[in-house]
Tab-separated table of C-alpha atoms in Angstrom:
chain	number	residue	atom	x	y	z
A	17	MET	CA	-7.243	24.120	33.008
A	18	ARG	CA	-10.022	21.487	32.478
A	19	ARG	CA	-10.892	23.100	29.071
A	20	LEU	CA	-7.118	22.746	28.155
A	21	VAL	CA	-7.013	19.247	29.110
A	22	MET	CA	-10.090	18.562	27.067
A	23	LEU	CA	-8.516	20.184	24.099
A	24	LEU	CA	-5.309	18.030	24.474
A	25	VAL	CA	-7.416	14.923	24.687
A	26	ILE	CA	-9.401	15.839	21.590
A	27	ALA	CA	-6.310	16.732	19.862
A	28	ALA	CA	-4.625	13.399	20.649
A	29	ILE	CA	-7.703	11.513	19.597
A	30	VAL	CA	-7.838	13.211	16.234
A	31	GLY	CA	-4.072	12.691	15.683
A	32	LEU	CA	-4.425	9.008	16.500
A	33	ILE	CA	-7.311	8.594	14.119
A	34	GLY	CA	-5.366	10.460	11.405
A	35	PHE	CA	-2.151	8.333	11.945
A	36	THR	CA	-4.431	5.227	11.737
A	37	VAL	CA	-5.897	6.293	8.464
A	38	ILE	CA	-2.632	7.476	6.916
A	39	THR	CA	-0.629	4.368	7.968
A	40	GLN	CA	-3.451	1.748	6.903
A	41	PRO	CA	-1.893	-0.750	4.536
A	42	SER	CA	-3.302	-0.167	0.997
A	43	THR	CA	-3.744	-3.289	-1.244
A	44	ILE	CA	-4.945	-4.037	-4.779
A	45	ARG	CA	-8.081	-5.969	-5.283
A	46	GLU	CA	-7.999	-9.156	-7.263
A	47	ALA	CA	-10.593	-7.854	-9.537
A	48	ALA	CA	-8.090	-5.306	-10.774
A	49	LEU	CA	-5.947	-8.002	-12.250
A	50	PRO	CA	-6.242	-8.518	-16.039
A	51	ALA	CA	-7.224	-11.759	-17.718
A	52	HIS	CA	-3.767	-13.105	-18.432
A	53	THR	CA	-2.491	-16.650	-19.194
A	54	PRO	CA	0.908	-16.767	-17.430
A	55	SER	CA	4.051	-17.118	-19.442
A	56	LEU	CA	6.909	-19.164	-17.772
A	57	ALA	CA	9.471	-17.827	-20.173
A	58	ASN	CA	8.634	-14.239	-19.593
A	59	GLY	CA	8.465	-15.066	-15.863
A	60	GLU	CA	12.056	-16.428	-15.988
A	61	GLN	CA	13.207	-13.173	-17.790
A	62	MET	CA	11.631	-11.161	-15.029
A	63	PHE	CA	13.372	-13.315	-12.357
A	64	PHE	CA	16.737	-12.499	-13.807
A	65	ALA	CA	15.936	-8.856	-14.391
A	66	GLY	CA	14.860	-8.541	-10.863
A	67	GLY	CA	17.954	-10.416	-9.476
A	68	CYS	CA	15.823	-12.373	-7.012
A	69	ALA	CA	18.477	-14.903	-6.511
A	70	SER	CA	21.094	-12.299	-5.578
A	71	CYS	CA	19.571	-11.710	-2.149
A	72	HIS	CA	17.177	-14.789	-1.640
A	73	ALA	CA	19.453	-17.744	-2.799
A	74	ALA	CA	21.798	-17.449	0.211
A	75	PRO	CA	21.095	-19.961	2.936
A	76	ALA	CA	20.137	-19.046	6.452
A	77	SER	CA	23.522	-18.417	8.321
A	78	ASP	CA	24.743	-16.957	11.625
A	79	ARG	CA	27.477	-15.192	9.527
A	80	CYS	CA	26.295	-12.057	7.902
A	81	ASP	CA	29.430	-11.901	5.600
A	82	ASP	CA	28.882	-15.278	4.268
A	83	PRO	CA	28.072	-14.778	0.533
A	84	ALA	CA	27.848	-18.472	-0.240
A	85	TYR	CA	24.880	-20.215	-1.668
A	86	LYS	CA	24.061	-23.698	-2.777
A	87	ASP	CA	21.983	-22.944	-5.791
A	88	LYS	CA	20.754	-19.714	-7.578
A	89	LEU	CA	17.320	-21.262	-7.857
A	90	THR	CA	17.085	-22.452	-4.295
A	91	LEU	CA	15.596	-19.383	-2.573
A	92	GLY	CA	15.669	-20.307	1.100
A	93	GLY	CA	16.693	-16.717	2.179
A	94	GLY	CA	18.742	-15.895	5.198
A	95	ARG	CA	21.382	-13.520	3.641
A	96	CYS	CA	21.569	-10.304	5.810
A	97	LEU	CA	21.693	-6.699	4.819
A	98	LEU	CA	23.474	-4.367	7.220
A	99	THR	CA	21.990	-0.844	7.202
A	100	PRO	CA	21.964	2.172	9.515
A	101	PHE	CA	18.592	1.135	10.730
A	102	GLY	CA	19.765	-2.460	11.870
A	103	THR	CA	20.061	-5.889	10.168
A	104	PHE	CA	17.514	-7.119	7.724
A	105	TYR	CA	17.304	-10.867	6.798
A	106	ALA	CA	16.146	-11.825	3.303
A	107	PRO	CA	13.202	-14.208	3.650
A	108	ASN	CA	12.518	-17.584	2.127
A	109	ILE	CA	10.715	-16.886	-1.258
A	110	SER	CA	10.863	-20.524	-2.491
A	111	SER	CA	7.749	-22.423	-3.482
A	112	ASP	CA	7.665	-24.221	0.016
A	113	LYS	CA	4.160	-23.595	1.441
A	114	ALA	CA	5.122	-23.587	5.014
A	115	THR	CA	8.192	-21.327	5.146
A	116	GLY	CA	8.271	-19.801	1.734
A	117	ILE	CA	5.662	-18.305	-0.670
A	118	GLY	CA	4.277	-21.375	-2.254
A	119	ALA	CA	0.967	-20.908	-0.547
A	120	TRP	CA	0.561	-17.276	-1.583
A	121	THR	CA	-2.154	-16.352	-4.203
A	122	THR	CA	-1.166	-14.289	-7.167
A	123	ILE	CA	-2.943	-11.209	-5.775
A	124	GLN	CA	-1.047	-11.635	-2.449
A	125	PHE	CA	2.219	-11.899	-4.403
A	126	ILE	CA	1.204	-8.646	-6.320
A	127	ASN	CA	0.476	-6.631	-3.145
A	128	ALA	CA	3.785	-7.660	-1.769
A	129	MET	CA	5.594	-6.530	-4.919
A	130	LYS	CA	3.574	-3.268	-5.714
A	131	LYS	CA	2.348	-2.193	-2.363
A	132	GLY	CA	4.856	-3.678	0.004
A	133	VAL	CA	2.117	-5.535	2.020
A	134	SER	CA	2.323	-8.874	3.461
A	135	PRO	CA	-0.582	-11.495	3.026
A	136	ASP	CA	-1.393	-10.836	6.618
A	137	GLY	CA	-1.712	-7.172	6.053
A	138	ARG	CA	1.554	-5.832	7.591
A	139	HIS	CA	3.834	-3.351	5.977
A	140	TYR	CA	7.106	-4.775	4.610
A	141	TYR	CA	10.291	-2.700	5.244
A	142	PRO	CA	11.559	-1.077	2.118
A	143	ALA	CA	14.863	-2.991	2.314
A	144	PHE	CA	12.494	-5.080	0.044
A	145	PRO	CA	12.757	-2.808	-3.149
A	146	TYR	CA	8.900	-2.545	-3.595
A	147	THR	CA	9.452	1.123	-4.227
A	148	SER	CA	10.800	-0.011	-7.584
A	149	TYR	CA	8.731	-3.122	-8.162
A	150	GLN	CA	5.615	-0.998	-7.857
A	151	ARG	CA	6.430	0.107	-11.451
A	152	MET	CA	6.017	-3.416	-12.933
A	153	LYS	CA	3.058	-4.517	-15.062
A	154	PHE	CA	0.544	-6.836	-13.770
A	155	ALA	CA	1.215	-9.309	-16.417
A	156	ASP	CA	4.944	-9.397	-15.760
A	157	LEU	CA	4.251	-10.086	-11.971
A	158	ILE	CA	1.691	-12.857	-12.839
A	159	ASP	CA	4.290	-14.572	-15.102
A	160	LEU	CA	7.052	-14.074	-12.225
A	161	LYS	CA	4.788	-15.831	-9.629
A	162	ALA	CA	4.046	-18.522	-11.960
A	163	TYR	CA	7.657	-19.120	-12.743
A	164	MET	CA	8.765	-19.013	-9.164
A	165	ASP	CA	6.073	-21.491	-8.300
A	166	THR	CA	8.098	-23.999	-10.515
A	167	LEU	CA	11.258	-23.609	-8.552
A	168	PRO	CA	12.445	-25.954	-5.729
A	169	ALA	CA	10.686	-25.818	-2.382
A	170	VAL	CA	13.082	-25.505	0.522
A	171	LYS	CA	12.330	-25.375	4.289
A	172	THR	CA	14.306	-22.811	6.156
A	173	THR	CA	14.074	-20.755	9.299
A	174	VAL	CA	15.235	-17.269	8.756
A	175	PRO	CA	16.077	-14.982	11.611
A	176	ASP	CA	13.833	-12.040	12.405
A	177	HIS	CA	15.137	-8.660	11.439
A	178	ASP	CA	17.373	-7.102	14.108
A	179	LEU	CA	16.387	-3.476	14.222
A	180	ALA	CA	16.587	-0.636	16.696
A	181	LEU	CA	13.490	-0.138	18.763
A	182	PRO	CA	11.868	2.671	16.872
A	183	PHE	CA	12.124	0.811	13.640
A	184	ARG	CA	10.371	-2.301	14.922
A	185	PHE	CA	7.135	-0.522	14.902
A	186	ARG	CA	5.966	-1.430	11.277
A	187	ARG	CA	2.725	0.518	11.257
A	188	GLY	CA	4.852	3.746	11.111
A	189	LEU	CA	6.051	2.623	7.639
A	190	GLY	CA	2.698	3.862	6.407
A	191	LEU	CA	4.035	7.349	6.898
A	192	TRP	CA	7.247	6.524	5.019
A	193	LYS	CA	5.258	5.074	2.116
A	194	ALA	CA	3.030	8.328	1.954
A	195	MET	CA	6.263	10.233	1.641
A	196	PHE	CA	8.196	7.979	-0.898
A	197	MET	CA	5.634	5.838	-2.817
A	198	ASP	CA	3.257	7.053	-5.516
A	199	GLY	CA	1.721	3.714	-6.181
A	200	LYS	CA	2.183	4.259	-9.945
A	201	SER	CA	3.212	1.857	-12.730
A	202	PHE	CA	5.797	2.734	-15.202
A	203	VAL	CA	4.538	5.306	-17.728
A	204	PRO	CA	6.249	5.393	-21.102
A	205	ASP	CA	7.591	8.670	-22.324
A	206	PRO	CA	5.841	9.416	-25.676
A	207	SER	CA	8.850	11.622	-26.621
A	208	LYS	CA	11.248	8.543	-26.393
A	209	SER	CA	11.605	5.630	-28.639
A	210	GLU	CA	10.055	2.205	-27.833
A	211	GLU	CA	13.666	0.883	-27.127
A	212	VAL	CA	14.381	3.653	-24.627
A	213	ASN	CA	10.917	3.126	-22.987
A	214	ARG	CA	11.558	-0.647	-22.708
A	215	GLY	CA	14.958	0.142	-21.005
A	216	GLY	CA	13.345	2.574	-18.755
A	217	TYR	CA	10.703	-0.050	-17.660
A	218	LEU	CA	13.458	-2.716	-16.910
A	219	VAL	CA	15.777	-0.061	-15.147
A	220	GLU	CA	13.036	1.537	-13.075
A	221	GLY	CA	10.931	-1.552	-12.358
A	222	PRO	CA	12.236	-4.953	-12.130
A	223	GLY	CA	15.913	-4.109	-12.429
A	224	HIS	CA	15.483	-1.757	-9.483
A	225	CYS	CA	18.692	-0.018	-10.332
A	226	GLY	CA	17.835	3.121	-8.381
A	227	GLU	CA	17.670	1.273	-5.069
A	228	CYS	CA	21.577	1.318	-5.039
A	229	HIS	CA	22.406	4.070	-7.582
A	230	THR	CA	20.200	6.799	-6.261
A	231	PRO	CA	21.333	8.217	-2.859
A	232	ARG	CA	19.018	8.305	0.090
A	233	ASN	CA	18.221	10.735	2.827
A	234	PHE	CA	18.493	10.239	6.512
A	235	ILE	CA	15.168	8.312	6.729
A	236	GLY	CA	15.945	5.984	3.696
A	237	GLY	CA	14.003	7.813	1.040
A	238	PHE	CA	15.327	8.520	-2.471
A	239	ASP	CA	17.055	11.813	-3.282
A	240	MET	CA	15.524	12.129	-6.717
A	241	LYS	CA	17.584	15.240	-7.409
A	242	LYS	CA	20.473	12.699	-7.834
A	243	HIS	CA	18.481	9.888	-9.542
A	244	MET	CA	21.035	7.316	-10.688
A	245	ALA	CA	23.928	9.565	-9.876
A	246	GLY	CA	25.446	7.175	-7.291
A	247	GLY	CA	26.234	7.677	-3.562
A	248	PRO	CA	27.263	5.860	-0.492
A	249	ALA	CA	26.641	2.038	-0.554
A	250	PRO	CA	23.343	1.142	1.165
A	251	GLU	CA	25.265	-1.147	3.478
A	252	GLY	CA	27.698	1.674	4.440
A	253	ASP	CA	30.906	0.190	2.812
A	254	GLY	CA	31.998	1.865	-0.372
A	255	TRP	CA	30.625	4.141	-3.067
A	256	ILE	CA	28.078	3.293	-5.691
A	257	PRO	CA	29.011	4.746	-9.092
A	258	ASN	CA	27.127	7.335	-11.065
A	259	ILE	CA	25.346	5.722	-13.927
A	260	THR	CA	24.047	8.901	-15.765
A	261	PRO	CA	25.744	10.195	-18.744
A	262	ALA	CA	27.803	12.809	-16.497
A	263	LYS	CA	31.518	13.273	-16.463
A	264	ASP	CA	31.887	11.245	-13.378
A	265	GLY	CA	29.317	8.786	-14.740
A	266	ILE	CA	29.188	6.992	-18.017
A	267	ALA	CA	29.572	10.048	-20.348
A	268	SER	CA	32.456	8.356	-21.965
A	269	TRP	CA	30.825	5.086	-22.623
A	270	SER	CA	28.952	4.122	-25.650
A	271	GLU	CA	25.712	2.207	-25.667
A	272	GLY	CA	27.884	-0.751	-26.628
A	273	ASP	CA	30.140	-0.466	-23.713
A	274	VAL	CA	27.074	-0.430	-21.474
A	275	GLU	CA	25.616	-3.474	-23.231
A	276	ALA	CA	29.077	-5.323	-23.075
A	277	MET	CA	29.229	-4.627	-19.196
A	278	LEU	CA	25.622	-6.069	-18.848
A	279	THR	CA	26.537	-9.066	-20.923
A	280	SER	CA	30.088	-9.946	-19.662
A	281	GLY	CA	30.825	-7.712	-16.825
A	282	MET	CA	33.625	-6.088	-18.764
A	283	LEU	CA	34.266	-2.350	-18.410
A	284	PRO	CA	35.425	-0.056	-21.202
A	285	ASP	CA	39.008	-0.105	-19.600
A	286	PHE	CA	39.005	-4.001	-19.909
A	287	ASP	CA	38.591	-4.390	-16.189
A	288	PHE	CA	35.526	-6.315	-14.792
A	289	VAL	CA	32.933	-5.326	-12.311
A	290	GLY	CA	33.188	-6.679	-8.870
A	291	GLY	CA	31.183	-7.007	-5.591
A	292	PRO	CA	27.353	-6.952	-5.989
A	293	MET	CA	27.536	-5.608	-9.533
A	294	ALA	CA	29.123	-8.875	-10.733
A	295	ALA	CA	25.944	-10.589	-9.718
A	296	VAL	CA	23.927	-8.057	-11.438
A	297	ALA	CA	25.894	-8.640	-14.726
A	298	ARG	CA	25.379	-12.447	-14.435
A	299	ASN	CA	21.683	-11.903	-14.113
A	300	MET	CA	21.561	-9.331	-16.957
A	301	ALA	CA	23.397	-11.820	-19.104
A	302	GLN	CA	20.412	-13.935	-19.000
A	303	LEU	CA	18.139	-11.348	-20.670
A	304	LYS	CA	17.461	-11.105	-24.400
A	305	PRO	CA	20.105	-9.167	-26.167
A	306	GLU	CA	17.430	-6.582	-27.297
A	307	ASP	CA	16.618	-5.881	-23.575
A	308	ARG	CA	20.310	-5.213	-22.631
A	309	ARG	CA	20.424	-2.868	-25.629
A	310	ALA	CA	17.307	-1.161	-24.431
A	311	ILE	CA	18.795	-0.726	-20.927
A	312	ALA	CA	21.817	0.811	-22.392
A	313	ALA	CA	19.912	3.276	-24.606
A	314	TYR	CA	17.787	4.329	-21.586
A	315	LEU	CA	20.826	4.970	-19.367
A	316	LYS	CA	22.529	6.907	-22.049
A	317	SER	CA	19.371	8.942	-22.332
A	318	LEU	CA	19.160	10.009	-18.806
A	319	GLU	CA	19.886	13.597	-17.699
A	320	PRO	CA	23.558	13.880	-16.735
A	321	ILE	CA	23.849	14.619	-13.007
A	322	GLU	CA	27.218	15.256	-11.547
A	323	ASN	CA	27.738	13.574	-8.145
A	324	PRO	CA	31.574	12.843	-7.652
A	325	LYS	CA	32.805	10.659	-4.819
A	326	PRO	CA	33.881	12.774	-2.034
A	327	LYS	CA	37.759	12.845	-1.674
A	328	ALA	CA	39.033	10.998	1.499
A	329	PRO	CA	40.238	13.370	4.166
A	330	LEU	CA	43.883	13.716	4.559
A	331	VAL	CA	45.243	11.622	7.474
A	332	GLY	CA	45.751	13.969	10.504
A	333	ALA	CA	43.676	16.700	8.940
A	334	ASN	CA	41.535	18.734	11.287
């Protein structure tokens, strides 16, 4: 019995050490950054490509359904995201040094975006789409931080995330990252055109389209077998459409149709996108025309993946 107890104690110690190593936040060192003079113009393009204002421009509010915001460039945070894991509140990412990110260094910003790690060394929850932002280039992130530092500083107090007890333990996110993050930047496909690769970078990186258009498993990881094929809305209300060139996706759309939707929000049937996609269209309209064309070319180049929306059950059916 004594030997068994000793073995269990040793196994527990080894398990604890292993957990500690695996879940240790990983960061990028400042020496890894390239010599780069920030471009505010490109930083502004990355800001709109990333849809930063869509989540962070909403002011702190007690009402989770309040979509109002005072100014698209006043990034005081506070908008909430309702998920199966609890309620997440978008933080203040304005240039305020006390309540925003104005005091962050460039490398701290890059570690948040590419590693999901806070300046004080904690894991961020993947409600912050760093699983996509990890694909971004260092230069683009340097430009983005420089641009955001020019935006208005606003002091706000944002509520803490309201999560069920198991999900309050941030260290466990290290295991989640080990399963669903590879830490790689976007790699161009040599068999594709420069335009398609540019679109791929914008879609998979700053645009983070897969965060909504790729379904997730029960622990919030991407189901890559249905990449960009749509699925249940992350907030549990509605169905996100398939944006692969499948029959239930954009097979009937031309590249021009996709570009028109990204420019004006107009669909091929002359209706207009609504809900969160309306904000995406407004952001994409700020990009260079050639970037919208590149996004269209990339989406039309994707493998068609069928993922039709389930039919609603008949009322009274067993």
